Amino acid sequence: MVTIRSDLLLDDAATGIQTGTVGEPSVSASSTGFFVTGNWFATHSEDRGASWQFLDPFTELPADKGRFGCDQVTLRVGRLWVWLLQYEPPAPGKGNIQRLAVSTTGRPGTWRWWDLAPTDLVPSWRSVWFDFPDLGLTRKHLYLTTNVYDTQDRWVRAVVVRWPRSGLTKAGPLPHEHWTTTTAGSLRPVGGAGTAGAGDTMWFGSTDLASSSLRVFAWPDASPSVTQWSVRVSPWDDGDYTAAGVGGVGGVGGAEWLTRADDRITGAFRLGSHLGFAWSSGRRAGRPHPFVRCAIIDEATLKVVAEPDLWSATGAWAYPALAPTVSGKVGVAAYFGGQSRPALAVGSLSGFPPRAGAVPAWDMATVATSSHSPVDGKWGDYLTIRPHPSRRTSWVAVGSTLQGGTNRRNLEPRVVVFTA
């Protein structure tokens, strides 16, 4: 059974009124506090959410390499708060940067940072830019996955960068390695349960709709090379994401909310001998509404051992995030809507690890339901869940709902601690 331990609403003081309906929230947690980011705010609590201190991403760090843009990710690495910020290109036809910042306290004015531009990876990459980043952790490295686009906003490649964890605590240059592919995009790194993250190897995945497959990649800490596989899974659809709310399409307070949805992987974990990946799918046979596809893979054989989709006969599920705990459980945070406006929900996977003759199933609990749907139908593109840093069977998740209206000023981010 899922039990919500706390549901912390971030008010205007916490977010600086810099929220957006495409919220893209991220959270990291220590035993006593939280660091939360979203479009276009950051905020920090040192007292388990009793109070919050706003950090403005536009002004907290210098705008010397372009203006802060949108995407942010935060992760706890040892005793460090890690904050990744994406910037806009400083001029048309120029590349942008993604900035990796660290702090021991998370307070304003305490951050050190390193900048990463496309030309830092390949000098000839002068007219491409980074977008859609994520962070992952292993025993020895911090990993960044990101897409690369040209000046016409066309996807050209995906990149994985890794930095040594030991370098994050030191002043001076931070060495990096990178790997790139032009055949798989929007790579999602797996999350792990403990301080070692995913362990000694980082795994990451991407969907391949044409072949009904997952492309799965492994980069061991001790190796300079990445190995990849193609794993066949059950079909999904990247077309019909229609999920109108109460008022129907165009109805006041109940309009469409999945016009931005696609089949990028947004949830991934490594737990024991299993890898898990989850993504949003449009409706298809046997699934009357958009739903979450999930595939669990045996790490040794690279074979699918279970496909516990998250779906409903009454509404749509989308934007899944996954995280394991050290007790061996898998948690999820996602959005649900259709006959209701988009709601934030959390849950866990019962029947894990998969056993012969048994199909794992999701046990879900609604945190909060929006009073309205976004006026332009745009929601997403991701939310975040992390294993709780000190409670073995708990998670920390961050999402949002709309309350009292349809625009970005009505967005209410919320941090949820729950147990299963």
Short mmCIF file of C-alpha atoms in Angstrom, two decimals:
data_model
loop_
_atom_site.label_atom_id
_atom_site.label_comp_id
_atom_site.label_asym_id
_atom_site.label_seq_id
_atom_site.Cartn_x
_atom_site.Cartn_y
_atom_site.Cartn_z
CA MET A 1 0.00 0.00 0.00
CA VAL A 2 1.25 3.48 -0.87
CA THR A 3 1.32 5.96 2.00
CA ILE A 4 1.94 9.67 1.37
CA ARG A 5 4.04 10.92 4.29
CA SER A 6 4.18 14.57 3.27
CA ASP A 7 2.88 16.73 0.43
CA LEU A 8 4.76 20.04 0.40
CA LEU A 9 3.28 22.82 -1.72
CA LEU A 10 5.79 25.35 -3.10
CA ASP A 11 4.22 28.80 -2.83
CA ASP A 12 5.05 31.98 -4.78
CA ALA A 13 7.83 32.89 -2.36
CA ALA A 14 9.50 29.52 -2.93
CA THR A 15 9.31 29.72 -6.73
CA GLY A 16 9.66 33.48 -7.24
CA ILE A 17 6.48 33.20 -9.38
CA GLN A 18 8.74 31.80 -12.12
CA THR A 19 6.69 28.70 -12.88
CA GLY A 20 5.61 27.30 -16.25
CA THR A 21 2.94 24.79 -17.27
CA VAL A 22 5.70 22.81 -18.95
CA GLY A 23 7.14 22.48 -15.47
CA GLU A 24 9.99 19.95 -15.88
CA PRO A 25 10.69 19.73 -12.13
CA SER A 26 13.68 18.04 -10.55
CA VAL A 27 14.47 17.28 -6.90
CA SER A 28 17.40 16.17 -4.78
CA ALA A 29 17.26 15.42 -1.07
CA SER A 30 19.44 15.09 2.00
CA SER A 31 18.36 13.77 5.38
CA THR A 32 17.27 17.29 6.39
CA GLY A 33 16.52 19.22 3.21
CA PHE A 34 15.53 19.47 -0.43
CA PHE A 35 16.75 21.27 -3.52
CA VAL A 36 14.06 21.72 -6.20
CA THR A 37 14.25 23.14 -9.72
CA GLY A 38 11.72 23.74 -12.47
CA ASN A 39 10.86 26.13 -15.25
CA TRP A 40 12.20 28.70 -14.34
CA PHE A 41 13.04 28.61 -10.64
CA ALA A 42 15.21 26.93 -8.03
CA THR A 43 14.51 26.69 -4.32
CA HIS A 44 16.17 25.14 -1.29
CA SER A 45 14.94 23.95 2.10
CA GLU A 46 17.15 23.13 5.07
CA ASP A 47 14.30 22.06 7.36
CA ARG A 48 12.50 19.26 5.47
CA GLY A 49 10.27 21.71 3.62
CA ALA A 50 9.07 23.84 6.55
CA SER A 51 10.61 26.88 4.84
CA TRP A 52 12.12 27.58 1.43
CA GLN A 53 14.75 29.94 0.04
CA PHE A 54 14.34 31.00 -3.59
CA LEU A 55 17.34 30.98 -5.94
CA ASP A 56 16.93 32.77 -9.26
CA PRO A 57 18.58 30.71 -12.06
CA PHE A 58 18.81 33.86 -14.18
CA THR A 59 20.96 35.74 -11.65
CA GLU A 60 22.43 33.25 -9.16
CA LEU A 61 25.24 32.41 -11.62
CA PRO A 62 26.83 34.78 -14.18
CA ALA A 63 25.26 35.24 -17.62
CA ASP A 64 28.73 35.34 -19.18
CA LYS A 65 28.10 32.42 -21.58
CA GLY A 66 24.55 33.31 -22.63
CA ARG A 67 21.24 33.74 -20.84
CA PHE A 68 19.85 30.96 -18.66
CA GLY A 69 17.29 29.06 -20.73
CA CYS A 70 15.08 26.40 -19.24
CA ASP A 71 16.10 22.81 -18.48
CA GLN A 72 17.52 22.08 -15.04
CA VAL A 73 18.40 18.88 -13.18
CA THR A 74 19.46 18.45 -9.56
CA LEU A 75 21.08 15.45 -7.90
CA ARG A 76 22.63 14.71 -4.52
CA VAL A 77 26.21 13.38 -4.84
CA GLY A 78 27.68 12.48 -1.47
CA ARG A 79 27.46 15.66 0.59
CA LEU A 80 27.15 17.88 -2.46
CA TRP A 81 24.10 19.49 -3.99
CA VAL A 82 24.57 19.23 -7.77
CA TRP A 83 22.71 21.63 -10.06
CA LEU A 84 22.78 21.44 -13.88
CA LEU A 85 21.50 24.48 -15.80
CA GLN A 86 21.00 24.86 -19.54
CA TYR A 87 21.71 28.21 -21.21
CA GLU A 88 20.60 29.80 -24.47
CA PRO A 89 23.08 30.38 -27.31
CA PRO A 90 24.70 33.81 -26.84
CA ALA A 91 24.05 34.72 -30.50
CA PRO A 92 22.28 33.23 -33.56
CA GLY A 93 24.25 30.36 -35.04
CA LYS A 94 26.32 29.86 -31.90
CA GLY A 95 26.38 26.94 -29.48
CA ASN A 96 25.13 27.09 -25.91
CA ILE A 97 26.45 25.70 -22.64
CA GLN A 98 25.24 23.43 -19.91
CA ARG A 99 26.60 24.51 -16.53
CA LEU A 100 27.37 22.05 -13.75
CA ALA A 101 27.28 23.73 -10.33
CA VAL A 102 27.97 22.28 -6.86
CA SER A 103 27.48 23.48 -3.32
CA THR A 104 27.89 21.96 0.12
CA THR A 105 24.98 23.98 1.54
CA GLY A 106 22.66 24.74 -1.41
CA ARG A 107 22.39 28.35 -0.28
CA PRO A 108 22.65 31.39 -2.56
CA GLY A 109 26.19 32.56 -3.18
CA THR A 110 27.82 29.22 -2.35
CA TRP A 111 28.06 27.61 -5.79
CA ARG A 112 31.14 26.59 -7.80
CA TRP A 113 30.64 25.62 -11.42
CA TRP A 114 32.10 24.27 -14.66
CA ASP A 115 30.78 25.09 -18.13
CA LEU A 116 30.43 22.57 -20.96
CA ALA A 117 30.03 23.76 -24.55
CA PRO A 118 29.77 21.56 -27.67
CA THR A 119 33.24 22.78 -28.73
CA ASP A 120 34.66 21.42 -25.47
CA LEU A 121 33.81 17.97 -26.81
CA VAL A 122 34.64 18.45 -30.50
CA PRO A 123 36.20 21.75 -31.63
CA SER A 124 34.27 21.75 -34.92
CA TRP A 125 30.90 21.70 -33.10
CA ARG A 126 30.62 25.48 -33.21
CA SER A 127 27.04 25.81 -34.50
CA VAL A 128 25.17 23.16 -32.50
CA TRP A 129 23.49 23.38 -29.11
CA PHE A 130 22.63 21.11 -26.18
CA ASP A 131 19.07 20.32 -25.00
CA PHE A 132 17.10 17.85 -22.83
CA PRO A 133 19.77 16.93 -20.26
CA ASP A 134 19.68 14.37 -17.48
CA LEU A 135 22.13 13.26 -14.80
CA GLY A 136 23.09 9.80 -13.57
CA LEU A 137 25.49 8.53 -10.95
CA THR A 138 27.80 5.53 -10.57
CA ARG A 139 30.36 4.67 -7.95
CA LYS A 140 33.10 6.72 -9.64
CA HIS A 141 31.41 9.08 -12.12
CA LEU A 142 28.70 11.65 -12.64
CA TYR A 143 27.07 11.19 -16.06
CA LEU A 144 25.30 13.74 -18.28
CA THR A 145 23.09 12.73 -21.21
CA THR A 146 21.94 15.39 -23.66
CA ASN A 147 20.71 15.86 -27.21
CA VAL A 148 22.52 18.02 -29.77
CA TYR A 149 20.66 20.17 -32.34
CA ASP A 150 21.79 22.28 -35.30
CA THR A 151 20.89 25.93 -35.96
CA GLN A 152 17.65 24.83 -37.70
CA ASP A 153 16.62 23.00 -34.51
CA ARG A 154 17.14 19.61 -36.14
CA TRP A 155 18.38 16.75 -33.96
CA VAL A 156 21.84 15.63 -35.06
CA ARG A 157 23.18 13.41 -32.25
CA ALA A 158 23.07 12.44 -28.60
CA VAL A 159 26.01 12.75 -26.22
CA VAL A 160 26.99 11.17 -22.92
CA VAL A 161 29.58 13.01 -20.83
CA ARG A 162 31.10 11.75 -17.60
CA TRP A 163 33.11 13.51 -14.90
CA PRO A 164 35.01 11.84 -12.02
CA ARG A 165 33.09 12.19 -8.77
CA SER A 166 36.34 12.91 -6.98
CA GLY A 167 36.79 16.08 -9.04
CA LEU A 168 33.52 17.62 -7.88
CA THR A 169 34.97 18.44 -4.47
CA LYS A 170 38.04 20.23 -5.84
CA ALA A 171 38.63 23.67 -7.28
CA GLY A 172 40.13 23.93 -10.74
CA PRO A 173 39.37 22.23 -14.07
CA LEU A 174 37.11 19.18 -14.10
CA PRO A 175 38.26 16.52 -16.60
CA HIS A 176 35.66 14.77 -18.72
CA GLU A 177 35.17 11.95 -21.19
CA HIS A 178 32.41 11.74 -23.76
CA TRP A 179 30.71 9.33 -26.13
CA THR A 180 28.30 10.18 -28.94
CA THR A 181 25.79 8.48 -31.26
CA THR A 182 23.82 9.59 -34.31
CA THR A 183 21.42 6.63 -34.21
CA ALA A 184 19.72 7.06 -30.82
CA GLY A 185 18.37 10.18 -29.16
CA SER A 186 17.12 11.39 -25.79
CA LEU A 187 19.23 8.88 -23.89
CA ARG A 188 18.00 8.27 -20.33
CA PRO A 189 20.48 7.14 -17.65
CA VAL A 190 19.36 4.67 -15.01
CA GLY A 191 19.02 5.69 -11.39
CA GLY A 192 20.36 3.61 -8.54
CA ALA A 193 19.34 3.16 -4.93
CA GLY A 194 22.33 4.03 -2.75
CA THR A 195 25.23 6.45 -2.58
CA ALA A 196 26.99 4.45 -5.33
CA GLY A 197 24.11 5.23 -7.69
CA ALA A 198 23.89 2.64 -10.46
CA GLY A 199 26.99 0.84 -9.19
CA ASP A 200 30.06 0.21 -11.34
CA THR A 201 28.34 0.65 -14.72
CA MET A 202 26.08 3.32 -16.13
CA TRP A 203 23.27 2.00 -18.31
CA PHE A 204 21.15 4.24 -20.51
CA GLY A 205 18.40 3.64 -23.03
CA SER A 206 16.47 5.06 -25.98
CA THR A 207 13.30 3.98 -27.79
CA ASP A 208 13.30 2.76 -31.42
CA LEU A 209 9.70 2.84 -32.59
CA ALA A 210 10.43 1.53 -36.10
CA SER A 211 11.77 -1.80 -34.80
CA SER A 212 9.67 -1.93 -31.61
CA SER A 213 12.90 -2.06 -29.65
CA LEU A 214 14.87 -0.43 -26.91
CA ARG A 215 18.43 0.54 -27.59
CA VAL A 216 20.32 -0.22 -24.39
CA PHE A 217 23.85 1.00 -23.68
CA ALA A 218 26.42 0.24 -20.97
CA TRP A 219 29.44 2.33 -20.00
CA PRO A 220 31.45 0.68 -17.19
CA ASP A 221 33.35 2.95 -14.82
CA ALA A 222 36.56 1.08 -15.61
CA SER A 223 36.21 1.19 -19.40
CA PRO A 224 36.60 3.94 -22.02
CA SER A 225 34.11 2.16 -24.29
CA VAL A 226 30.33 1.96 -24.57
CA THR A 227 28.59 -1.27 -25.58
CA GLN A 228 25.10 -1.30 -27.07
CA TRP A 229 22.27 -3.78 -27.73
CA SER A 230 18.85 -3.77 -29.34
CA VAL A 231 16.14 -5.35 -27.18
CA ARG A 232 12.75 -6.20 -28.70
CA VAL A 233 9.71 -5.16 -26.63
CA SER A 234 5.95 -5.06 -27.18
CA PRO A 235 4.75 -2.39 -29.63
CA TRP A 236 3.68 1.11 -28.67
CA ASP A 237 2.41 4.18 -30.54
CA ASP A 238 3.93 7.65 -30.87
CA GLY A 239 0.89 9.25 -32.52
CA ASP A 240 -2.44 9.62 -30.74
CA TYR A 241 -1.86 11.17 -27.32
CA THR A 242 -5.36 12.66 -27.08
CA ALA A 243 -6.41 12.90 -23.44
CA ALA A 244 -9.09 15.57 -23.09
CA GLY A 245 -10.24 16.57 -19.62
CA VAL A 246 -13.74 17.09 -18.25
CA GLY A 247 -14.73 19.86 -20.62
CA GLY A 248 -13.58 18.03 -23.73
CA VAL A 249 -11.22 19.55 -26.28
CA GLY A 250 -11.55 23.30 -25.93
CA GLY A 251 -13.80 23.00 -22.88
CA VAL A 252 -13.17 25.48 -20.09
CA GLY A 253 -10.93 23.92 -17.47
CA GLY A 254 -10.90 20.55 -19.20
CA ALA A 255 -8.90 20.96 -22.38
CA GLU A 256 -6.31 18.69 -23.92
CA TRP A 257 -3.04 18.38 -21.92
CA LEU A 258 -0.81 15.98 -23.86
CA THR A 259 -0.01 17.89 -27.05
CA ARG A 260 3.72 17.80 -26.21
CA ALA A 261 3.85 14.10 -25.31
CA ASP A 262 6.17 11.74 -27.18
CA ASP A 263 7.91 8.40 -26.66
CA ARG A 264 11.19 9.55 -25.15
CA ILE A 265 12.21 7.44 -22.16
CA THR A 266 11.60 9.49 -19.00
CA GLY A 267 12.07 6.80 -16.33
CA ALA A 268 14.93 4.33 -15.85
CA PHE A 269 16.43 2.32 -12.99
CA ARG A 270 18.99 -0.35 -12.15
CA LEU A 271 18.20 -2.63 -9.22
CA GLY A 272 19.92 -5.92 -8.49
CA SER A 273 20.17 -7.81 -11.77
CA HIS A 274 17.41 -5.85 -13.48
CA LEU A 275 17.13 -2.75 -15.64
CA GLY A 276 13.85 -0.89 -16.07
CA PHE A 277 12.76 1.70 -18.65
CA ALA A 278 9.44 3.58 -18.95
CA TRP A 279 8.00 6.00 -21.50
CA SER A 280 4.70 7.50 -22.69
CA SER A 281 2.75 5.82 -25.50
CA GLY A 282 -0.23 6.96 -27.51
CA ARG A 283 -3.38 4.86 -27.48
CA ARG A 284 -3.32 1.52 -29.29
CA ALA A 285 -5.25 -1.77 -29.39
CA GLY A 286 -6.12 -2.84 -25.86
CA ARG A 287 -5.19 0.57 -24.47
CA PRO A 288 -8.10 3.04 -24.93
CA HIS A 289 -6.07 6.02 -23.67
CA PRO A 290 -2.42 7.08 -23.74
CA PHE A 291 -0.47 4.97 -21.29
CA VAL A 292 2.97 4.24 -19.85
CA ARG A 293 5.02 1.49 -21.45
CA CYS A 294 7.44 -0.21 -19.10
CA ALA A 295 9.99 -2.90 -19.85
CA ILE A 296 12.08 -4.75 -17.26
CA ILE A 297 15.20 -6.42 -18.61
CA ASP A 298 17.51 -9.04 -17.16
CA GLU A 299 20.93 -7.43 -17.14
CA ALA A 300 22.85 -10.66 -17.78
CA THR A 301 20.80 -11.90 -20.75
CA LEU A 302 19.45 -8.58 -22.05
CA LYS A 303 16.04 -10.25 -22.35
CA VAL A 304 12.70 -8.74 -21.35
CA VAL A 305 11.36 -10.46 -18.22
CA ALA A 306 8.25 -8.31 -17.61
CA GLU A 307 6.30 -5.47 -19.20
CA PRO A 308 4.12 -3.93 -16.47
CA ASP A 309 2.37 -1.15 -18.39
CA LEU A 310 0.66 1.58 -16.38
CA TRP A 311 -2.71 2.13 -18.05
CA SER A 312 -6.38 2.82 -17.35
CA ALA A 313 -9.73 2.36 -19.06
CA THR A 314 -10.83 5.81 -17.87
CA GLY A 315 -7.92 8.14 -18.61
CA ALA A 316 -4.36 8.71 -19.74
CA TRP A 317 -1.07 8.05 -17.97
CA ALA A 318 2.05 9.92 -19.10
CA TYR A 319 5.51 11.25 -18.16
CA PRO A 320 6.69 8.41 -15.89
CA ALA A 321 9.73 8.73 -13.62
CA LEU A 322 11.23 5.68 -11.87
CA ALA A 323 13.55 5.14 -8.91
CA PRO A 324 14.60 2.11 -6.81
CA THR A 325 15.19 1.94 -3.07
CA VAL A 326 17.90 0.11 -1.15
CA SER A 327 15.15 -2.19 0.22
CA GLY A 328 14.56 -3.52 -3.30
CA LYS A 329 11.41 -1.65 -4.33
CA VAL A 330 10.68 0.39 -7.46
CA GLY A 331 8.81 3.68 -7.16
CA VAL A 332 7.07 5.75 -9.84
CA ALA A 333 5.77 9.27 -10.24
CA ALA A 334 3.54 10.14 -13.21
CA TYR A 335 0.58 12.20 -14.36
CA PHE A 336 -2.95 10.90 -14.89
CA GLY A 337 -5.89 12.58 -16.61
CA GLY A 338 -8.72 12.22 -19.08
CA GLN A 339 -12.00 12.00 -17.27
CA SER A 340 -10.27 14.28 -14.78
CA ARG A 341 -7.79 17.11 -15.31
CA PRO A 342 -4.12 16.18 -15.02
CA ALA A 343 -3.33 14.77 -11.60
CA LEU A 344 -0.02 14.00 -9.94
CA ALA A 345 0.24 10.39 -8.75
CA VAL A 346 2.90 8.27 -7.08
CA GLY A 347 3.19 4.54 -6.53
CA SER A 348 5.30 1.41 -6.43
CA LEU A 349 5.69 -1.83 -8.35
CA SER A 350 4.38 -4.88 -6.56
CA GLY A 351 5.75 -8.28 -7.54
CA PHE A 352 9.29 -7.08 -8.12
CA PRO A 353 11.62 -8.74 -8.93
CA PRO A 354 9.56 -10.55 -11.58
CA ARG A 355 8.84 -14.21 -10.99
CA ALA A 356 7.73 -16.90 -13.43
CA GLY A 357 3.98 -16.89 -13.88
CA ALA A 358 3.46 -13.56 -12.10
CA VAL A 359 3.16 -10.12 -13.66
CA PRO A 360 4.29 -7.12 -11.59
CA ALA A 361 1.62 -4.43 -11.14
CA TRP A 362 1.57 -0.77 -10.15
CA ASP A 363 -0.01 0.32 -6.88
CA MET A 364 -0.86 4.02 -7.30
CA ALA A 365 -2.06 6.88 -5.09
CA THR A 366 -3.24 10.31 -6.25
CA VAL A 367 -1.42 13.23 -4.64
CA ALA A 368 -3.46 16.10 -6.10
CA THR A 369 -5.72 16.78 -9.08
CA SER A 370 -5.63 19.99 -11.11
CA SER A 371 -8.66 22.25 -11.12
CA HIS A 372 -7.89 23.12 -14.78
CA SER A 373 -5.96 21.86 -17.78
CA PRO A 374 -3.30 24.01 -19.48
CA VAL A 375 -4.92 26.38 -21.94
CA ASP A 376 -2.54 25.51 -24.79
CA GLY A 377 -2.51 21.76 -24.10
CA LYS A 378 1.17 21.73 -23.14
CA TRP A 379 2.29 19.72 -20.11
CA GLY A 380 5.45 17.77 -19.28
CA ASP A 381 8.16 17.12 -20.41
CA TYR A 382 9.31 15.22 -17.33
CA LEU A 383 9.09 15.03 -13.55
CA THR A 384 11.46 13.43 -11.05
CA ILE A 385 11.60 10.81 -8.32
CA ARG A 386 14.56 9.90 -6.10
CA PRO A 387 15.08 7.24 -3.43
CA HIS A 388 14.76 8.79 0.00
CA PRO A 389 18.27 9.37 1.39
CA SER A 390 17.58 7.91 4.85
CA ARG A 391 14.31 5.92 4.72
CA ARG A 392 14.87 2.52 3.13
CA THR A 393 11.32 2.08 1.77
CA SER A 394 10.55 5.70 0.82
CA TRP A 395 10.93 8.06 -2.13
CA VAL A 396 10.96 11.80 -2.77
CA ALA A 397 9.10 12.97 -5.88
CA VAL A 398 8.33 16.35 -7.40
CA GLY A 399 5.50 17.26 -9.77
CA SER A 400 2.83 19.92 -10.13
CA THR A 401 -0.84 20.67 -10.68
CA LEU A 402 -2.83 23.66 -11.95
CA GLN A 403 -5.08 25.32 -9.38
CA GLY A 404 -7.53 28.14 -10.03
CA GLY A 405 -6.67 28.80 -13.66
CA THR A 406 -5.01 27.65 -16.86
CA ASN A 407 -1.74 29.54 -17.18
CA ARG A 408 1.73 29.31 -15.67
CA ARG A 409 0.88 31.55 -12.70
CA ASN A 410 -1.58 28.86 -11.57
CA LEU A 411 1.03 26.10 -11.53
CA GLU A 412 1.70 24.69 -8.06
CA PRO A 413 4.83 22.52 -7.72
CA ARG A 414 4.76 20.04 -4.88
CA VAL A 415 7.34 17.80 -3.23
CA VAL A 416 5.99 14.43 -2.10
CA VAL A 417 7.55 11.96 0.32
CA PHE A 418 5.87 8.55 0.20
CA THR A 419 6.36 4.97 1.32
CA ALA A 420 5.30 1.57 0.01
#
